[in-house]
XYZ file of N, CA and C in Angstrom:
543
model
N -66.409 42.119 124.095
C -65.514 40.992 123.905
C -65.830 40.332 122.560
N -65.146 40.217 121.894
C -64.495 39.085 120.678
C -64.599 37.934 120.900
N -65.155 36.642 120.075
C -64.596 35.406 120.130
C -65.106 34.899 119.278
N -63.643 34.030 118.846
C -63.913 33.448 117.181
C -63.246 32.253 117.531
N -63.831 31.315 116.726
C -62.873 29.679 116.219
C -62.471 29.840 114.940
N -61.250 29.274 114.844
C -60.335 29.237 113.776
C -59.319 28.414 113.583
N -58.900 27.565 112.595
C -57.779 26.596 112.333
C -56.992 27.040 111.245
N -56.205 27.536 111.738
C -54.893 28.170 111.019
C -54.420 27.274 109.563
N -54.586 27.980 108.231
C -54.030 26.886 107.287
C -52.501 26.974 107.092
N -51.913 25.613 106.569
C -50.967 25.654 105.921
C -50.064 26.811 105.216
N -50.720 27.214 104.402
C -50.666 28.536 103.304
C -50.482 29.701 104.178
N -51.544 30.245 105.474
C -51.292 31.422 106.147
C -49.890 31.225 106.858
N -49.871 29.843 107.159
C -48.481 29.785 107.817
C -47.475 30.494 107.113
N -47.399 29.424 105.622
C -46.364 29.294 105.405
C -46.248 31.449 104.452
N -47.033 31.492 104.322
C -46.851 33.324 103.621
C -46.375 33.939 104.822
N -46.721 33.816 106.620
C -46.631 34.808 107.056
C -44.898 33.875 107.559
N -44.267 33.220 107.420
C -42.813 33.011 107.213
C -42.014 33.738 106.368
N -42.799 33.048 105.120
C -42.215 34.647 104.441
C -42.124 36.007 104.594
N -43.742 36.200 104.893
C -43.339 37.656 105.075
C -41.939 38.271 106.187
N -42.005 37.162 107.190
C -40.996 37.377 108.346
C -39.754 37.199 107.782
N -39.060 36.432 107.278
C -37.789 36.342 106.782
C -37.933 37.154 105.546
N -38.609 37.821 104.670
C -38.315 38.147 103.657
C -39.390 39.126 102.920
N -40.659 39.566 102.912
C -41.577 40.238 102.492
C -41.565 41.735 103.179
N -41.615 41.295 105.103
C -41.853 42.623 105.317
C -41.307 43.871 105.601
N -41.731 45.114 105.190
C -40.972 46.234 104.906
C -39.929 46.301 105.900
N -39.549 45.899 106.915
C -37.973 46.181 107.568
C -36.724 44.795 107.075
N -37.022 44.589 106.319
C -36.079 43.547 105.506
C -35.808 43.730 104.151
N -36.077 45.480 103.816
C -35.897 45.480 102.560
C -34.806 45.836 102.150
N -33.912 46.438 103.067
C -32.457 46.204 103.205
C -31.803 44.800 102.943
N -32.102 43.942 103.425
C -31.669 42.563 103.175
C -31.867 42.268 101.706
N -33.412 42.933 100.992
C -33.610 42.011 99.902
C -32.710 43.396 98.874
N -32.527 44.210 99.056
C -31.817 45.053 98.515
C -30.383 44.563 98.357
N -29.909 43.679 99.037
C -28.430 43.666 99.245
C -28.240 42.737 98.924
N -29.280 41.896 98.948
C -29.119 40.050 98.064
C -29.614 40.231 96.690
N -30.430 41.349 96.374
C -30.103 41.866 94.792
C -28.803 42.084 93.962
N -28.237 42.868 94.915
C -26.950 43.758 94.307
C -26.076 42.620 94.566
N -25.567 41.526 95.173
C -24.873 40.483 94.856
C -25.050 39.813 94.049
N -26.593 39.757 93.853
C -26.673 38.487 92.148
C -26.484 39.441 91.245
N -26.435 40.643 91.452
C -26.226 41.223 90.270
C -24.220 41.227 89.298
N -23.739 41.699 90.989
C -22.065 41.392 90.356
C -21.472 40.645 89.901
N -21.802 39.378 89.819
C -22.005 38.353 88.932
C -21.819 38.532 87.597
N -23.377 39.073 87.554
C -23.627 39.306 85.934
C -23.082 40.254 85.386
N -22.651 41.553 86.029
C -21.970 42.593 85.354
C -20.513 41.987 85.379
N -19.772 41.090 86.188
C -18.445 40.748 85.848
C -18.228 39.930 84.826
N -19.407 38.942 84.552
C -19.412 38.266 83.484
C -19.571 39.151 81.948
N -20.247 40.394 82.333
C -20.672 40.993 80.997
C -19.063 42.008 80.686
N -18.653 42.449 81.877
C -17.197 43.124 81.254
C -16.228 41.955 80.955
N -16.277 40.674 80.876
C -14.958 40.051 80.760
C -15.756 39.529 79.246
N -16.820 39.413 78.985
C -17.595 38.869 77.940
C -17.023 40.383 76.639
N -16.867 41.680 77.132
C -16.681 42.931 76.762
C -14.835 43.146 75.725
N -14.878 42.708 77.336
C -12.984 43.252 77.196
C -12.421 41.805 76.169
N -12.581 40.918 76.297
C -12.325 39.680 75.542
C -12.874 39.262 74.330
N -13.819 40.072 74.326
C -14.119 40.612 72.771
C -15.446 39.434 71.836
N -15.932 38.623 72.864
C -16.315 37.448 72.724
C -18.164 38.352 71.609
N -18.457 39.824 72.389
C -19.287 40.486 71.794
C -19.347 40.624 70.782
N -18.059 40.610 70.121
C -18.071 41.551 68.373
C -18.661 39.665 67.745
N -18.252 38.809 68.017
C -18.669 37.837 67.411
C -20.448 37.907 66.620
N -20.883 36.943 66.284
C -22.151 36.924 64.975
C -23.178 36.988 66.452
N -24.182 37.826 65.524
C -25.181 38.018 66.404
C -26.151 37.127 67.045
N -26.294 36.153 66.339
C -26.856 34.832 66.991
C -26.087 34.977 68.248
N -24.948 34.417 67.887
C -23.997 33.990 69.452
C -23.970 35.301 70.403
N -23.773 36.416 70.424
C -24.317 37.396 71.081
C -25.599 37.531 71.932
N -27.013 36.997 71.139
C -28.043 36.919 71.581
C -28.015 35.390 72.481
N -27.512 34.373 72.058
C -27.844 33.514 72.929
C -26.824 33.318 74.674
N -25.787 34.387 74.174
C -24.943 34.931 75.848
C -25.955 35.510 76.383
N -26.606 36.126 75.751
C -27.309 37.589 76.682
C -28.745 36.766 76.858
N -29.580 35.801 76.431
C -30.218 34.754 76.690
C -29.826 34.303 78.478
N -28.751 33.536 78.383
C -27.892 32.973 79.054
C -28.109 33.981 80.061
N -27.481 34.646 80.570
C -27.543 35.442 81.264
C -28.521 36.207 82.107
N -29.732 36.352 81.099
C -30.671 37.077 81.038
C -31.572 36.112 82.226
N -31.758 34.606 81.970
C -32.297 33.701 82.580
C -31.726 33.457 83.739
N -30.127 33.483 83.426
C -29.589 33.449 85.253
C -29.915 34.254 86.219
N -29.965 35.170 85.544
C -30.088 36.910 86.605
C -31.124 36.615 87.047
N -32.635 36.290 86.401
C -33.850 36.046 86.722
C -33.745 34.710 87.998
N -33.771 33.817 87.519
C -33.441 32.750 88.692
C -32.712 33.295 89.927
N -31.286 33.666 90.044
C -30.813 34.259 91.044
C -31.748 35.544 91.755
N -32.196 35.867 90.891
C -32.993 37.279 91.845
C -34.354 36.856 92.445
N -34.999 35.698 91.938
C -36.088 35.118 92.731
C -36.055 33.925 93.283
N -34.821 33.036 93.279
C -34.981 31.970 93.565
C -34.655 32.175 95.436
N -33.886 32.959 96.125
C -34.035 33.295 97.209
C -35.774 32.913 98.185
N -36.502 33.480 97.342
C -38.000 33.806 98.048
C -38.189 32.653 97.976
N -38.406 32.050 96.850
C -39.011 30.532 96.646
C -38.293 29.628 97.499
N -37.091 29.579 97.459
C -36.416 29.049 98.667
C -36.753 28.995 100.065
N -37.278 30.019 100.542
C -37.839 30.520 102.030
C -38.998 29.912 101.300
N -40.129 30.332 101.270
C -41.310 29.769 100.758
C -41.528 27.761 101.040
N -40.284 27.301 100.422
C -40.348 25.849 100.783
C -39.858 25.914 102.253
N -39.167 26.322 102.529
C -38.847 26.107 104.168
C -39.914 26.422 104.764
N -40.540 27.189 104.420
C -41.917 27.374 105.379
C -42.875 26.172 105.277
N -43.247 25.389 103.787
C -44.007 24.550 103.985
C -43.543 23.152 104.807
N -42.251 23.269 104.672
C -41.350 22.100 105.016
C -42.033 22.184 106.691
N -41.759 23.321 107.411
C -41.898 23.393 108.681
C -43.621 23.048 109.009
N -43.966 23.880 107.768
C -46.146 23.569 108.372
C -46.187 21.964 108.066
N -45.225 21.003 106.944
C -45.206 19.774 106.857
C -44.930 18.956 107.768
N -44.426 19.222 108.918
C -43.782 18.611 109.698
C -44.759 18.345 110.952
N -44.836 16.936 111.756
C -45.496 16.752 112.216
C -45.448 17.331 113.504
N -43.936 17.672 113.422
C -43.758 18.395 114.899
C -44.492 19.704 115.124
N -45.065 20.101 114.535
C -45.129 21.390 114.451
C -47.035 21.482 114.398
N -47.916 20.209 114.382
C -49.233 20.438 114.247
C -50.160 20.951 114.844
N -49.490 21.327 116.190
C -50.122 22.580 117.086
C -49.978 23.548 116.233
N -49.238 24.286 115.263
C -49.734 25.720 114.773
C -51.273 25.223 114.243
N -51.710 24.067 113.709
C -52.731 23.966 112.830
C -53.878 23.439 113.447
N -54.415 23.667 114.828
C -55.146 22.926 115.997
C -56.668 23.679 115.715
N -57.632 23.311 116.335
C -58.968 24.477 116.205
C -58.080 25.440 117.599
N -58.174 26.910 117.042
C -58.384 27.939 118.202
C -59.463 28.503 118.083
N -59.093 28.899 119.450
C -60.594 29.859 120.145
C -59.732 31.573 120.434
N -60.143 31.929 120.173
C -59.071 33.293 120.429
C -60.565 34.039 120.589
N -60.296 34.831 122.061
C -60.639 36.122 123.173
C -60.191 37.065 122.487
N -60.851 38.350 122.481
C -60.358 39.618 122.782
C -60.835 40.525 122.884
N -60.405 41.342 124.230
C -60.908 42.244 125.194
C -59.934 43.609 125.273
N -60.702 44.526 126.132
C -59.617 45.127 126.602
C -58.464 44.866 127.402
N -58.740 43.800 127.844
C -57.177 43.403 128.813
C -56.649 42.667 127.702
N -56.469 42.295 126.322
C -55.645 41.366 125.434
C -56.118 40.723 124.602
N -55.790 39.406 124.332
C -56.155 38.588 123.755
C -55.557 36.977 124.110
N -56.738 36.120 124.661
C -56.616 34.886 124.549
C -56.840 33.428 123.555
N -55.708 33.185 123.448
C -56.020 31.884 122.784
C -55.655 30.584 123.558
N -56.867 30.037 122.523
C -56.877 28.350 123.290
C -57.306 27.119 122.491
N -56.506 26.168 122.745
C -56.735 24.969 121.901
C -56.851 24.112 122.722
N -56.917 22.874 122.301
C -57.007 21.282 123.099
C -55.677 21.081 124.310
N -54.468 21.886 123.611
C -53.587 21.853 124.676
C -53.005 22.786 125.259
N -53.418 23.854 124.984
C -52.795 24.857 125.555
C -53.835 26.311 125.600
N -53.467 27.077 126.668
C -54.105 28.539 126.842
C -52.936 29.751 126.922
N -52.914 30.958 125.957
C -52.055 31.320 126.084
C -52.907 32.918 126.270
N -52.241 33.901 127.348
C -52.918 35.065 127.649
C -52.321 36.093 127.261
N -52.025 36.815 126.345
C -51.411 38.670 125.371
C -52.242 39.570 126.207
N -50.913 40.360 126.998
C -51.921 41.466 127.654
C -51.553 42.725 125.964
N -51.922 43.315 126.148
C -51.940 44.350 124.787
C -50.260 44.863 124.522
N -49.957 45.221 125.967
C -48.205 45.862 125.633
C -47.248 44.660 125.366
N -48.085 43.419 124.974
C -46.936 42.352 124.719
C -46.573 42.311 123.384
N -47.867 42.766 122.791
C -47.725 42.738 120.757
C -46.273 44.546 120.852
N -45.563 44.086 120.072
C -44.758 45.409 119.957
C -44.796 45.253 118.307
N -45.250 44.592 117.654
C -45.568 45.241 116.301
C -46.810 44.398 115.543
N -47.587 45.376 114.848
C -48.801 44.497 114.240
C -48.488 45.028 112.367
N -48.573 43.473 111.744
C -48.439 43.744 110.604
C -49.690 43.181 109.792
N -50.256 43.715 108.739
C -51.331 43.296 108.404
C -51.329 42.877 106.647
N -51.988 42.103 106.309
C -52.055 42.021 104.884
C -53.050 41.515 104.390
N -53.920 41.691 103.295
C -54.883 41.262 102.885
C -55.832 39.960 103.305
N -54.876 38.987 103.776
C -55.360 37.509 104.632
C -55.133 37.333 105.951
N -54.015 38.562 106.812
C -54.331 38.083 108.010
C -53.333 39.179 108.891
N -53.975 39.033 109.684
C -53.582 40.407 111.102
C -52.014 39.565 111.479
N -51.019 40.039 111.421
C -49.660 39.388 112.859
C -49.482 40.323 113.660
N -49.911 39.897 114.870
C -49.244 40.557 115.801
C -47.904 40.306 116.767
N -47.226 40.842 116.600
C -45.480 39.917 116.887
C -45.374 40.262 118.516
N -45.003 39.317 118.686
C -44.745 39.655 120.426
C -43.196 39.637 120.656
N -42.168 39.522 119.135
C -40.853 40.058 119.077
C -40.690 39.456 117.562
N -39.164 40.003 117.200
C -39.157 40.495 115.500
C -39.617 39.121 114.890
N -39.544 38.026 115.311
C -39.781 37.010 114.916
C -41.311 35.489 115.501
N -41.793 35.958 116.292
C -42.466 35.160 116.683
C -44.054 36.411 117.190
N -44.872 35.564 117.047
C -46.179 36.202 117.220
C -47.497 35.760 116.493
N -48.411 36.242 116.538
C -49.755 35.217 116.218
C -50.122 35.726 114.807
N -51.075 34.931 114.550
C -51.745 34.737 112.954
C -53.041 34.670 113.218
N -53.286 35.739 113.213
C -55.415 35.373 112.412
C -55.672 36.194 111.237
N -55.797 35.147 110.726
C -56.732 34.999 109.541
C -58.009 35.655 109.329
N -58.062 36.701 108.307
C -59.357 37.999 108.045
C -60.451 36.855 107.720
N -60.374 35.854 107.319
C -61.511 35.323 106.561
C -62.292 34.737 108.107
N -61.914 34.735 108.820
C -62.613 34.238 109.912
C -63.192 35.415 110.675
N -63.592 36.493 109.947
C -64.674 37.256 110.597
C -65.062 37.891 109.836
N -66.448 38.375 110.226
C -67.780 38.993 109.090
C -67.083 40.244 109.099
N -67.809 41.118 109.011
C -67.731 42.770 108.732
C -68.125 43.662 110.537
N -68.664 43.029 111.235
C -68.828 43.599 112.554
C -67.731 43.092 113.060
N -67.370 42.010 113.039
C -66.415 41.469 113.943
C -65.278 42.361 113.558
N -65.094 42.078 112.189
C -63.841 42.928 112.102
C -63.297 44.460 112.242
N -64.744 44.646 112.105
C -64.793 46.125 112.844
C -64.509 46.407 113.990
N -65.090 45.458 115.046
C -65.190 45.079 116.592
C -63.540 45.117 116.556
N -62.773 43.998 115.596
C -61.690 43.819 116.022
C -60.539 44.895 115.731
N -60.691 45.360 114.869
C -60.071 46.538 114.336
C -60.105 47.711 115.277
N -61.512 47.628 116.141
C -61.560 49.093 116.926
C -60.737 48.301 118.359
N -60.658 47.223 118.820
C -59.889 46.950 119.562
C -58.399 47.184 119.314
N -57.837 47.154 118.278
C -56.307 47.326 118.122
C -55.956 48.551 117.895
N -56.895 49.493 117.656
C -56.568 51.034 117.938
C -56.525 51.428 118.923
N -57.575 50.713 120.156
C -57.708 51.272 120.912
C -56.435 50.795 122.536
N -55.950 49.704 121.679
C -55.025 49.101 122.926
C -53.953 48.843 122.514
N -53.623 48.799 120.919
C -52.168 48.772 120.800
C -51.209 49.965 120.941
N -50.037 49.834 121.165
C -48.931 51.166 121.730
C -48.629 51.411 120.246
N -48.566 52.835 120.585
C -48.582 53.844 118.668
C -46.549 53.402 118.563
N -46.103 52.692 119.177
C -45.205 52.031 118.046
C -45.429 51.047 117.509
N -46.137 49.668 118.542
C -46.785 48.441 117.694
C -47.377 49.255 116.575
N -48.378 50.168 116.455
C -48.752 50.219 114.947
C -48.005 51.077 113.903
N -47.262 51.501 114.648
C -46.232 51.718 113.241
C -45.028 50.911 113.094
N -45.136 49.771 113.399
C -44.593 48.928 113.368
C -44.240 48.352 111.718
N -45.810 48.462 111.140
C -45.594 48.413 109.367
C -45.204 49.438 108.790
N -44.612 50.104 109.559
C -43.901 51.814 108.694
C -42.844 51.502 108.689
């Protein structure tokens, strides 16, 4: 058995939002397709900029369209993320919400994993995670496409995480872990 204390930060929150609406690999369709819309934009602006002849003009004014442009495209193609990004802190800002940020105690065994705080106990038998996604700061294990837990790598040494690592091979269902495929 496993057991660690941990208080979830701000920051893990608000990245693993992102990753959910927008980072992780089964949404790259989405970010693919909110590319290619900011893009038609700019190519309709660049054929009417073309056909209207506004190009042959002095090269200054040429360079400062394609300036123009150059900066919109950029903004439109990242301002999406950053957008999600504040909604996430907005939500870890909110007071309603200060149970994500409580001390836990999180169990884990072969029958699951328990967590527990000042107000609540919550019990994951193993076939409840149906996908585990991982990233440099912290394990999610989703208990559906959108909701599921957060721990944080920095809250365990090198045994533990070993300990914990050989637990999720050994009890998660081989679709939860290809779940990041």
């Amino acid at each position: 058995m496993l057991s660690l204390k941990y208080t979830l930060l701000k920051e893990e929150y608000v990245n693993y939002y992102a990753y959910v609406l927008w980072d992780a690999p089964g949404n790259r369709k989405k970010r693919m397709l909110h590319y290619a819309k900011q893009l038609v934009p700019i190519g309709l602006f660049l054929f009417a900029f073309y056909y209207t002849g506004i190009l042959d003009r002095s090269s200054r004014f040429v360079l400062l369209i394609m300036a123009a442009i150059l900066i919109t495209a950029l903004l439109s193609l990242f301002g999406l993320r950053s957008i999600i990004l504040k909604q996430g802190k907005k939500i870890a800002d909110d007071p309603g919400n200060s149970s994500f940020f409580r001390e836990t105690e999180l169990e884990a065994n072969e029958s699951g994993i328990t967590l527990k705080d000042s107000h609540k106990e919550l019990r994951y038998a193993w076939a409840a995670f149906t996908r585990k996604e991982e990233n440099p700061a912290c394990y999610m294990l989703f208990t559906s496409s959108l909701q599921g837990i957060i721990i944080p790598k920095r809250v365990f040494d090198a045994s533990e995480k070993a300990q914990f690592d050989k637990l999720l091979a050994q009890n998660l269902s081989f679709e939860a872990e290809l779940g990041q495929l």
